[in-house]
Amino acid sequence: EAGVTQFPSHSVIEKGQTVTLRCDPISGHDNLYWYRRVMGKEIKFLLHFVKESKQDESGMPNNRFLAERTGGTYSTLKVQPAELEDSGVYFCASSQLSGGRTEAFFGQGTRLTVV
Amino acid sequence: GNSVTQMEGPVTLSEEAFLTINCTYTATGYPSLFWYVQYPGEGLQLLLKATKADDKGSNKGFEATYRKETTSFHLEKGSVQVSDSAVYFCALTDNYGGSQGNLIFGKGTKLSVKP
């Protein structure tokens, strides 16, 4: 079974440009999460989708970040325009939707560098 | 709010040495506690977890016990191997709500094991 897949693995862009990160969750997982780790700091929650709906986007840093999950399958996270402080590793995770605490599976992350 | 504090790294050990990585938390309610591991070039993987006080999570020779009285979840291994070299993250999630998600992470501890 394929795991959580993220594209690209690395991205280097100039300040002011736009970048779109993609996450393909495990098939059948309705929960999809985005997290970000800025160098040397904690991994921080960004947002949570249940199917195509945003359940919680309290961690999104500002309106330059836009996440979508059309059709409830893969998700994209767009940063427009990118700033230097957006550099970091962006992780995606997915889990099954159930009444219990099912495990979240993480992708390898996308390392974004804004120069 | 909820938070996780883990010991700063990096930690360098010789093979077969004893490992302890300290983790303490602050949380309202009764969180679930986790240790995640990120091996070089890979995504985050769940190493072990505990969902209530006095539970012990264990996997691959690693153990951690949920101590409510000291709000701690220290990771231990009796004899580390070179293959244990990775970054270890302590995390918690609130037990109120639906599926697991909205993990709160510590900063991570990089472990290097020398032969």
mmCIF file of C-alpha atoms in Angstrom:
data_model
loop_
_atom_site.group_PDB
_atom_site.id
_atom_site.type_symbol
_atom_site.label_atom_id
_atom_site.label_comp_id
_atom_site.label_asym_id
_atom_site.label_seq_id
_atom_site.Cartn_x
_atom_site.Cartn_y
_atom_site.Cartn_z
ATOM 1 C CA GLU A 1 0.000 0.000 0.000
ATOM 2 C CA ALA A 2 1.345 3.412 -0.963
ATOM 3 C CA GLY A 3 2.024 5.794 1.881
ATOM 4 C CA VAL A 4 1.489 9.529 2.036
ATOM 5 C CA THR A 5 3.257 11.122 -0.908
ATOM 6 C CA GLN A 6 4.381 14.705 -1.167
ATOM 7 C CA PHE A 7 5.606 16.654 -4.181
ATOM 8 C CA PRO A 8 8.080 18.140 -4.713
ATOM 9 C CA SER A 9 10.612 16.889 -2.209
ATOM 10 C CA HIS A 10 12.560 20.131 -2.472
ATOM 11 C CA SER A 11 11.731 23.566 -3.830
ATOM 12 C CA VAL A 12 13.888 26.664 -4.026
ATOM 13 C CA ILE A 13 12.108 29.852 -5.054
ATOM 14 C CA GLU A 14 12.725 33.552 -4.921
ATOM 15 C CA LYS A 15 10.923 35.854 -2.547
ATOM 16 C CA GLY A 16 7.689 37.029 -4.136
ATOM 17 C CA GLN A 17 7.186 33.937 -6.265
ATOM 18 C CA THR A 18 4.418 31.396 -5.898
ATOM 19 C CA VAL A 19 4.863 27.775 -4.922
ATOM 20 C CA THR A 20 2.336 24.961 -4.746
ATOM 21 C CA LEU A 21 2.947 21.887 -2.632
ATOM 22 C CA ARG A 22 0.980 18.724 -3.173
ATOM 23 C CA CYS A 23 0.026 15.912 -0.854
ATOM 24 C CA ASP A 24 -1.502 12.576 -1.836
ATOM 25 C CA PRO A 25 -2.878 10.880 1.265
ATOM 26 C CA ILE A 26 -3.261 7.156 1.775
ATOM 27 C CA SER A 27 -6.260 5.955 -0.196
ATOM 28 C CA GLY A 28 -9.400 5.961 1.912
ATOM 29 C CA HIS A 29 -8.064 8.376 4.518
ATOM 30 C CA ASP A 30 -10.567 11.166 5.020
ATOM 31 C CA ASN A 31 -8.426 13.147 7.448
ATOM 32 C CA LEU A 32 -5.605 15.175 5.947
ATOM 33 C CA TYR A 33 -3.305 17.461 7.901
ATOM 34 C CA TRP A 34 -0.610 19.961 7.003
ATOM 35 C CA TYR A 35 2.242 20.773 9.364
ATOM 36 C CA ARG A 36 5.348 22.932 9.036
ATOM 37 C CA ARG A 37 8.732 22.821 10.693
ATOM 38 C CA VAL A 38 10.773 25.969 10.555
ATOM 39 C CA MET A 39 14.492 25.328 11.074
ATOM 40 C CA GLY A 40 15.291 24.510 14.676
ATOM 41 C CA LYS A 41 11.745 24.923 15.881
ATOM 42 C CA GLU A 42 8.752 22.735 16.585
ATOM 43 C CA ILE A 43 6.634 21.065 13.975
ATOM 44 C CA LYS A 44 3.539 23.256 13.946
ATOM 45 C CA PHE A 45 0.022 22.347 12.896
ATOM 46 C CA LEU A 46 -1.323 24.336 9.953
ATOM 47 C CA LEU A 47 -4.699 22.882 9.086
ATOM 48 C CA HIS A 48 -6.930 19.834 9.010
ATOM 49 C CA PHE A 49 -9.268 18.626 6.269
ATOM 50 C CA VAL A 50 -12.030 16.115 6.718
ATOM 51 C CA LYS A 51 -12.710 14.991 3.191
ATOM 52 C CA GLU A 52 -12.939 18.226 1.214
ATOM 53 C CA SER A 53 -13.930 20.440 4.152
ATOM 54 C CA LYS A 54 -11.577 22.469 6.298
ATOM 55 C CA GLN A 55 -12.131 21.230 9.839
ATOM 56 C CA ASP A 56 -9.569 23.457 11.484
ATOM 57 C CA GLU A 57 -7.318 26.051 9.865
ATOM 58 C CA SER A 58 -6.281 27.815 13.034
ATOM 59 C CA GLY A 59 -2.601 27.193 12.364
ATOM 60 C CA MET A 60 -2.426 28.898 8.975
ATOM 61 C CA PRO A 61 0.039 31.760 9.431
ATOM 62 C CA ASN A 62 -1.589 34.348 7.160
ATOM 63 C CA ASN A 63 -3.614 34.842 4.010
ATOM 64 C CA ARG A 64 -0.640 34.164 1.754
ATOM 65 C CA PHE A 65 -1.279 30.483 2.412
ATOM 66 C CA LEU A 66 -4.152 28.739 0.646
ATOM 67 C CA ALA A 67 -4.954 25.060 1.074
ATOM 68 C CA GLU A 68 -7.417 23.117 -1.005
ATOM 69 C CA ARG A 69 -8.630 19.559 -1.198
ATOM 70 C CA THR A 70 -10.976 19.367 -4.125
ATOM 71 C CA GLY A 71 -12.912 16.117 -4.267
ATOM 72 C CA GLY A 72 -11.548 15.034 -0.928
ATOM 73 C CA THR A 73 -8.523 13.277 -2.386
ATOM 74 C CA TYR A 74 -5.177 15.036 -2.782
ATOM 75 C CA SER A 75 -4.487 18.427 -1.291
ATOM 76 C CA THR A 76 -2.475 21.426 -2.374
ATOM 77 C CA LEU A 77 -0.913 24.151 -0.285
ATOM 78 C CA LYS A 78 -0.123 27.318 -2.175
ATOM 79 C CA VAL A 79 2.091 30.080 -0.884
ATOM 80 C CA GLN A 80 1.639 33.366 -2.750
ATOM 81 C CA PRO A 81 3.730 35.464 -2.580
ATOM 82 C CA ALA A 82 6.423 33.580 -0.736
ATOM 83 C CA GLU A 83 8.472 35.328 1.932
ATOM 84 C CA LEU A 84 11.824 34.380 3.469
ATOM 85 C CA GLU A 85 10.198 33.256 6.724
ATOM 86 C CA ASP A 86 8.135 30.670 4.844
ATOM 87 C CA SER A 87 11.230 28.504 4.457
ATOM 88 C CA GLY A 88 10.967 25.191 6.225
ATOM 89 C CA VAL A 89 9.791 21.616 5.825
ATOM 90 C CA TYR A 90 6.105 21.124 5.121
ATOM 91 C CA PHE A 91 4.680 17.803 6.223
ATOM 92 C CA CYS A 92 1.404 16.241 5.246
ATOM 93 C CA ALA A 93 -0.302 13.495 7.230
ATOM 94 C CA SER A 94 -3.452 11.450 6.768
ATOM 95 C CA SER A 95 -5.572 9.169 8.887
ATOM 96 C CA GLN A 96 -8.798 7.247 8.767
ATOM 97 C CA LEU A 97 -11.959 8.853 9.992
ATOM 98 C CA SER A 98 -13.283 6.974 12.969
ATOM 99 C CA GLY A 99 -14.558 7.511 16.458
ATOM 100 C CA GLY A 100 -11.273 6.513 17.998
ATOM 101 C CA ARG A 101 -7.763 7.885 17.846
ATOM 102 C CA THR A 102 -6.431 6.366 14.655
ATOM 103 C CA GLU A 103 -2.797 6.817 13.754
ATOM 104 C CA ALA A 104 -1.763 9.638 11.463
ATOM 105 C CA PHE A 105 0.731 8.643 8.754
ATOM 106 C CA PHE A 106 3.190 11.257 7.575
ATOM 107 C CA GLY A 107 4.782 11.956 4.227
ATOM 108 C CA GLN A 108 8.467 12.659 3.722
ATOM 109 C CA GLY A 109 7.891 16.386 3.654
ATOM 110 C CA THR A 110 8.649 19.141 1.170
ATOM 111 C CA ARG A 111 11.672 21.269 1.974
ATOM 112 C CA LEU A 112 10.903 24.814 0.849
ATOM 113 C CA THR A 113 13.669 27.379 0.628
ATOM 114 C CA VAL A 114 12.799 30.977 -0.162
ATOM 115 C CA VAL A 115 15.786 33.080 -1.201
ATOM 116 C CA GLY B 1 -2.365 26.142 25.985
ATOM 117 C CA ASN B 2 -0.949 22.707 25.356
ATOM 118 C CA SER B 3 2.784 22.397 24.835
ATOM 119 C CA VAL B 4 5.636 19.888 24.733
ATOM 120 C CA THR B 5 9.183 20.426 25.919
ATOM 121 C CA GLN B 6 11.918 17.961 25.072
ATOM 122 C CA MET B 7 15.614 17.994 25.738
ATOM 123 C CA GLU B 8 17.745 19.872 23.289
ATOM 124 C CA GLY B 9 20.128 17.941 21.117
ATOM 125 C CA PRO B 10 22.132 16.811 19.503
ATOM 126 C CA VAL B 11 22.803 13.687 21.503
ATOM 127 C CA THR B 12 25.808 11.570 20.550
ATOM 128 C CA LEU B 13 26.206 8.089 21.997
ATOM 129 C CA SER B 14 28.343 5.059 21.417
ATOM 130 C CA GLU B 15 26.723 1.851 20.271
ATOM 131 C CA GLU B 16 25.151 -0.153 23.113
ATOM 132 C CA ALA B 17 24.896 2.905 25.365
ATOM 133 C CA PHE B 18 21.738 3.665 27.330
ATOM 134 C CA LEU B 19 19.490 6.363 25.902
ATOM 135 C CA THR B 20 17.132 8.750 27.638
ATOM 136 C CA ILE B 21 15.428 11.641 25.887
ATOM 137 C CA ASN B 22 13.378 13.708 28.293
ATOM 138 C CA CYS B 23 9.937 14.996 27.399
ATOM 139 C CA THR B 24 7.512 16.942 29.564
ATOM 140 C CA TYR B 25 4.165 18.347 28.600
ATOM 141 C CA THR B 26 1.548 20.878 29.581
ATOM 142 C CA ALA B 27 -2.019 20.040 28.732
ATOM 143 C CA THR B 28 -5.567 20.534 29.825
ATOM 144 C CA GLY B 29 -7.548 17.363 30.091
ATOM 145 C CA TYR B 30 -6.053 13.960 29.361
ATOM 146 C CA PRO B 31 -3.912 13.965 26.237
ATOM 147 C CA SER B 32 -2.499 11.045 24.315
ATOM 148 C CA LEU B 33 1.298 11.066 24.115
ATOM 149 C CA PHE B 34 3.525 9.995 21.252
ATOM 150 C CA TRP B 35 7.091 9.599 20.144
ATOM 151 C CA TYR B 36 7.737 10.030 16.435
ATOM 152 C CA VAL B 37 11.017 9.305 14.689
ATOM 153 C CA GLN B 38 12.425 10.709 11.468
ATOM 154 C CA TYR B 39 15.221 8.666 9.929
ATOM 155 C CA PRO B 40 17.490 10.432 7.415
ATOM 156 C CA GLY B 41 15.675 11.031 4.139
ATOM 157 C CA GLU B 42 12.371 9.668 5.392
ATOM 158 C CA GLY B 43 9.114 10.991 6.767
ATOM 159 C CA LEU B 44 7.911 10.989 10.343
ATOM 160 C CA GLN B 45 7.015 7.570 11.703
ATOM 161 C CA LEU B 46 5.106 6.778 14.835
ATOM 162 C CA LEU B 47 7.499 5.022 17.198
ATOM 163 C CA LEU B 48 5.231 4.458 20.191
ATOM 164 C CA LYS B 49 2.289 5.940 22.008
ATOM 165 C CA ALA B 50 0.363 5.930 25.291
ATOM 166 C CA THR B 51 -3.210 7.046 25.684
ATOM 167 C CA LYS B 52 -3.681 7.203 29.444
ATOM 168 C CA ALA B 53 -1.763 7.619 32.669
ATOM 169 C CA ASP B 54 0.651 4.790 33.602
ATOM 170 C CA ASP B 55 0.448 3.273 30.120
ATOM 171 C CA LYS B 56 3.803 2.175 28.723
ATOM 172 C CA GLY B 57 4.384 2.409 24.998
ATOM 173 C CA SER B 58 7.090 0.224 23.512
ATOM 174 C CA ASN B 59 8.495 -0.578 20.090
ATOM 175 C CA LYS B 60 11.868 -1.615 18.635
ATOM 176 C CA GLY B 61 13.397 -1.713 22.116
ATOM 177 C CA PHE B 62 12.257 1.819 22.949
ATOM 178 C CA GLU B 63 9.948 2.482 25.885
ATOM 179 C CA ALA B 64 8.149 5.461 27.372
ATOM 180 C CA THR B 65 5.745 5.608 30.309
ATOM 181 C CA TYR B 66 2.934 8.152 30.605
ATOM 182 C CA ARG B 67 3.538 9.805 33.991
ATOM 183 C CA LYS B 68 0.674 12.100 34.875
ATOM 184 C CA GLU B 69 2.117 13.081 38.254
ATOM 185 C CA THR B 70 5.276 14.452 36.632
ATOM 186 C CA THR B 71 3.659 15.281 33.259
ATOM 187 C CA SER B 72 6.436 13.389 31.535
ATOM 188 C CA PHE B 73 6.891 10.837 28.762
ATOM 189 C CA HIS B 74 10.624 10.161 28.644
ATOM 190 C CA LEU B 75 11.949 7.936 25.876
ATOM 191 C CA GLU B 76 14.421 5.194 26.862
ATOM 192 C CA LYS B 77 16.362 2.423 25.206
ATOM 193 C CA GLY B 78 18.734 0.118 26.966
ATOM 194 C CA SER B 79 21.216 -0.398 24.158
ATOM 195 C CA VAL B 80 21.231 1.852 21.108
ATOM 196 C CA GLN B 81 22.409 0.850 17.652
ATOM 197 C CA VAL B 82 23.867 2.867 14.809
ATOM 198 C CA SER B 83 20.566 2.373 12.980
ATOM 199 C CA ASP B 84 18.779 4.335 15.726
ATOM 200 C CA SER B 85 20.428 7.540 14.533
ATOM 201 C CA ALA B 86 17.514 9.841 13.730
ATOM 202 C CA VAL B 87 15.538 12.815 14.995
ATOM 203 C CA TYR B 88 13.032 11.995 17.733
ATOM 204 C CA PHE B 89 9.925 14.087 18.372
ATOM 205 C CA CYS B 90 7.709 13.981 21.422
ATOM 206 C CA ALA B 91 4.099 14.967 20.743
ATOM 207 C CA LEU B 92 0.648 15.077 22.259
ATOM 208 C CA THR B 93 -2.882 15.344 21.070
ATOM 209 C CA ASP B 94 -5.994 16.304 22.922
ATOM 210 C CA ASN B 95 -8.273 13.383 23.685
ATOM 211 C CA TYR B 96 -11.380 15.490 23.307
ATOM 212 C CA GLY B 97 -12.711 15.535 19.807
ATOM 213 C CA GLY B 98 -12.667 13.146 16.896
ATOM 214 C CA SER B 99 -9.821 11.360 15.222
ATOM 215 C CA GLN B 100 -6.227 11.842 16.205
ATOM 216 C CA GLY B 101 -4.836 14.955 14.775
ATOM 217 C CA ASN B 102 -3.693 18.432 15.613
ATOM 218 C CA LEU B 103 -0.544 17.023 17.110
ATOM 219 C CA ILE B 104 1.551 19.355 19.230
ATOM 220 C CA PHE B 105 5.231 18.575 18.838
ATOM 221 C CA GLY B 106 8.414 19.258 20.713
ATOM 222 C CA LYS B 107 11.413 20.701 18.890
ATOM 223 C CA GLY B 108 12.969 17.329 18.187
ATOM 224 C CA THR B 109 16.165 15.722 19.454
ATOM 225 C CA LYS B 110 18.785 14.560 17.002
ATOM 226 C CA LEU B 111 20.465 11.336 18.046
ATOM 227 C CA SER B 112 23.723 10.158 16.536
ATOM 228 C CA VAL B 113 25.032 6.725 17.470
ATOM 229 C CA LYS B 114 28.694 5.994 16.749
ATOM 230 C CA PRO B 115 30.011 2.458 16.195
#
